[in-house]
Amino acid sequence: MTLTQQRKLKTILVGIASWTIALLLFFPIFWMFITSFKTELQAISVPPQLFFEPTLENFTIVQERSDYLKHAWNSVVTSFGATILALIIAIPSAYAMAFFPGKRTKDILLWMLSTKMLPAVGVLVPIYILSRDYGLLDTQLGLVIIFTLMNLPIIVWMLFSYFKDLPKEILEAARMDGASPWGEMTKVVLPLSVGGIASTGLLSIVLCWNEAFWSLNLTASEAAPLTAMIASYSSPEGLFWAKLSAASTLACAPIVVFGWFCQKQLVQGLTFGAVK
Amino acid sequence: MKRSITRLLMAPSVILLLVWMVVPLSMTIYFSSINYNLLYPGRNNFVGWMNFEFFVTDPGFWIAISNTLTLLLSVLIITVVLGVALSALIDKPFAGRNVVRVLLISPFFIMPTVNALIWKNMMMNPVYGIFAWISNSLGLEPIDWLSNYPLVSVIIMVSWQWLPFAILVFVTALQSQDTEQKEAAQMDGATGWHIFRYLTIPHLARPIAVVVMIETIFLLAVFAEIYVSTGGGPGYDSTNLAYLIYNQALLQYDVGVASAGGLFAVLLANIVAFFLIRAVGKNLTV
């Protein structure tokens, strides 16, 4: 075998190995997806059925049985609400730290990061009691507040790194033209970093959408987002795999697609810029 | 003048995060020192260290600590070892590489409750699950994963979710590896293994450290997977620290003991955070 042939063979082998592993790891998701089009009987048939006549009835039953749309709406409101609120709070801070850094800026950034390290379970009791006392248990507003604070450090951190990469000359030019700091931010910085802000927001939406700890502990029937609603399918009475799969597919599909688009931001955001 | 505007801009996030951190934490500390059960309100006398004693002598405490650490270490080893191997594998171009990458990272975006239910029902169910079918096809006795190996089952679920994260970080890091260096090594007759061992692994040292620390923060707090799949059982077999605290607080309504437990969790996370913040801080340029 010549060297090129050897190389080709190696590439083919690497391809086969990678595809096999990828398909194996993806299999549970694939299986959930196709199970959502089965009848309950087909879903638990032994041996498992790969080919069958697909049905859409699970999706309608899920809506009737557990009011899917209400919970989906809760997910939308809480993740988008918390993301927008966090962006509004974070943009001015990130702007100030990126363009007017002081002696303490680095310490403040690291301190913000450290708040993210506080385990949720350590403050479960007080947050639960505060929510109860202020009537925020099982409300969308309660979750929005928690999600906003939960993601604020990541959002400030990511925006800070975007703003810092903007060319300084443009800002100086604007300053020479007599722009105020406020004008600088709204007329120069924000338009230039629309992309960065959008992908930060996307990451925040993904994190809120999949958040399970607070959703499970602070909501019941009214404000439960999809993460908590799906958990109600864990009841041992009866097997509802097809319906569970239908509900899960609907709940996960948009976020998996979002995730594909924000891979890079995810790495940057979750590692706080340590890996780029 | 500039200074005050900057402060004004930063104030909202700093104040909010300060409140978010200080208020609940001081409440946790306060609750941990009083007798406070939601079922018997109004008898909140100071009890000193009694809540801590209660929590530590709970029959589940040491099991929960050991489960928390077993879960943490197992998932870390699985995700880092497989993550490095897989990201090195897909680092070279081959047909459909982008699709493979998308498939590999997808589990990370599945919400924890769905993750647990897919595995619990469709994969691990001892009668109808895929694993049982495979066992039967091979002529083996199917395993009742959640009853007989509850902690292993949780480890599988959590690893399935976090392996994609490790892959994602390592793939990103490998893209910045110096290709000239690799080519030079190849010219000098280095084998694929040597390049992997002496160039790729050292290049990944930092990303590995970061993945270990980030995952540690999340893995110490695994909750939804246990809540949905095993409920911490059978017995305490798959109860971790987070689940034990939840159990004390929202199932037994014992706020005092749960708060004492919460402080243990905070302490554990702080030890990790200390190292993480130092590592990240070194690379932070303002």
Coordinates of N, CA, C and O in Angstrom, one line a residue, chain A residues 113 116-117 154 266-275, chain B residues 72 76 108 162 165 169 207-221 272 276 280:
Chain A
L113 N -18.4 36.1 39.0 CA -18.3 34.7 38.6 C -18.5 33.9 39.9 O -19.1 32.8 39.8
K116 N -21.9 32.8 40.9 CA -22.4 31.6 40.1 C -22.0 30.3 40.7 O -22.6 29.3 40.4
M117 N -21.0 30.3 41.6 CA -20.5 29.1 42.2 C -21.4 28.7 43.4 O -21.2 27.6 43.9
I154 N -23.0 35.3 33.9 CA -22.6 34.8 32.6 C -22.8 35.9 31.6 O -22.0 36.1 30.7
L266 N -21.7 29.0 23.7 CA -21.9 28.1 24.9 C -20.5 27.8 25.5 O -20.4 27.9 26.7
V267 N -19.5 27.5 24.7 CA -18.2 27.2 25.2 C -17.7 28.5 25.9 O -17.2 28.4 27.1
Q268 N -17.8 29.6 25.3 CA -17.2 30.8 25.9 C -17.9 31.2 27.1 O -17.3 31.6 28.1
G269 N -19.3 31.1 27.1 CA -20.1 31.6 28.2 C -19.9 30.7 29.4 O -19.7 31.1 30.5
L270 N -20.0 29.3 29.2 CA -19.9 28.4 30.3 C -18.5 28.3 30.9 O -18.4 27.9 32.0
T271 N -17.5 28.6 30.1 CA -16.1 28.5 30.6 C -15.6 29.9 31.0 O -14.5 30.1 31.3
F272 N -16.5 30.9 31.0 CA -16.2 32.3 31.3 C -15.0 32.7 30.6 O -14.1 33.3 31.1
G273 N -15.0 32.4 29.3 CA -13.9 32.9 28.4 C -12.6 32.2 28.6 O -11.6 32.6 27.9
A274 N -12.5 31.2 29.4 CA -11.2 30.5 29.6 C -10.9 29.7 28.4 O -9.7 29.4 28.1
V275 N -11.8 29.2 27.6 CA -11.6 28.5 26.4 C -12.3 29.2 25.2 O -13.5 29.5 25.3
Chain B
L72 N -19.6 12.4 41.2 CA -18.7 13.5 40.7 C -17.5 12.9 40.0 O -17.2 13.2 38.8
L76 N -16.7 12.8 35.9 CA -15.5 13.5 35.5 C -14.6 12.6 34.7 O -14.2 13.0 33.6
F108 N -26.5 17.5 25.1 CA -26.3 18.6 26.1 C -27.5 19.5 26.2 O -27.7 20.1 27.2
W162 N -23.2 15.4 30.0 CA -22.0 16.2 30.1 C -20.8 15.8 29.1 O -20.0 16.7 28.9
F165 N -20.6 18.3 26.4 CA -20.0 19.6 26.8 C -18.5 19.5 26.7 O -17.8 20.4 26.2
V169 N -16.0 21.6 24.2 CA -14.8 22.5 24.7 C -13.5 22.0 24.1 O -12.7 22.8 23.6
P207 N -7.8 23.4 28.9 CA -9.2 23.1 28.8 C -9.7 22.0 29.7 O -10.8 22.0 30.2
I208 N -8.9 21.0 29.9 CA -9.3 19.9 30.7 C -9.5 20.4 32.1 O -10.5 20.1 32.8
A209 N -8.6 21.2 32.6 CA -8.7 21.8 34.0 C -10.0 22.6 34.1 O -10.8 22.5 35.1
V210 N -10.3 23.4 33.0 CA -11.6 24.2 33.1 C -12.8 23.3 33.0 O -13.7 23.5 33.8
V211 N -12.8 22.3 32.2 CA -13.9 21.3 32.1 C -14.1 20.7 33.5 O -15.3 20.6 34.0
V212 N -13.1 20.2 34.1 CA -13.2 19.6 35.4 C -13.8 20.5 36.4 O -14.8 20.1 37.1
M213 N -13.4 21.8 36.4 CA -13.9 22.7 37.4 C -15.4 23.0 37.1 O -16.2 23.1 38.1
I214 N -15.7 23.4 35.9 CA -17.1 23.7 35.6 C -18.0 22.6 35.8 O -19.1 22.7 36.5
E215 N -17.6 21.4 35.4 CA -18.5 20.2 35.6 C -18.6 19.9 37.1 O -19.7 19.6 37.6
T216 N -17.6 20.1 37.9 CA -17.7 19.9 39.3 C -18.8 20.8 39.9 O -19.6 20.3 40.7
I217 N -18.8 22.0 39.5 CA -19.8 22.9 40.1 C -21.2 22.4 39.8 O -22.1 22.3 40.7
F218 N -21.4 21.9 38.6 CA -22.8 21.4 38.2 C -23.0 20.0 38.8 O -24.1 19.7 39.2
L219 N -22.0 19.2 38.8 CA -22.2 17.8 39.3 C -22.4 17.7 40.7 O -23.1 16.8 41.2
L220 N -21.9 18.6 41.5 CA -22.1 18.6 43.0 C -23.6 18.9 43.2 O -24.1 18.5 44.3
A221 N -24.3 19.5 42.2 CA -25.7 19.9 42.5 C -26.6 19.1 41.6 O -27.8 19.5 41.4
V272 N -14.0 24.2 45.5 CA -13.8 24.1 44.1 C -13.7 25.5 43.5 O -12.8 25.7 42.7
L276 N -11.1 27.4 40.7 CA -11.6 27.8 39.4 C -11.3 29.3 39.2 O -10.8 29.7 38.2
V280 N -9.2 31.1 36.2 CA -9.8 32.0 35.2 C -9.1 33.4 35.4 O -8.8 34.1 34.4

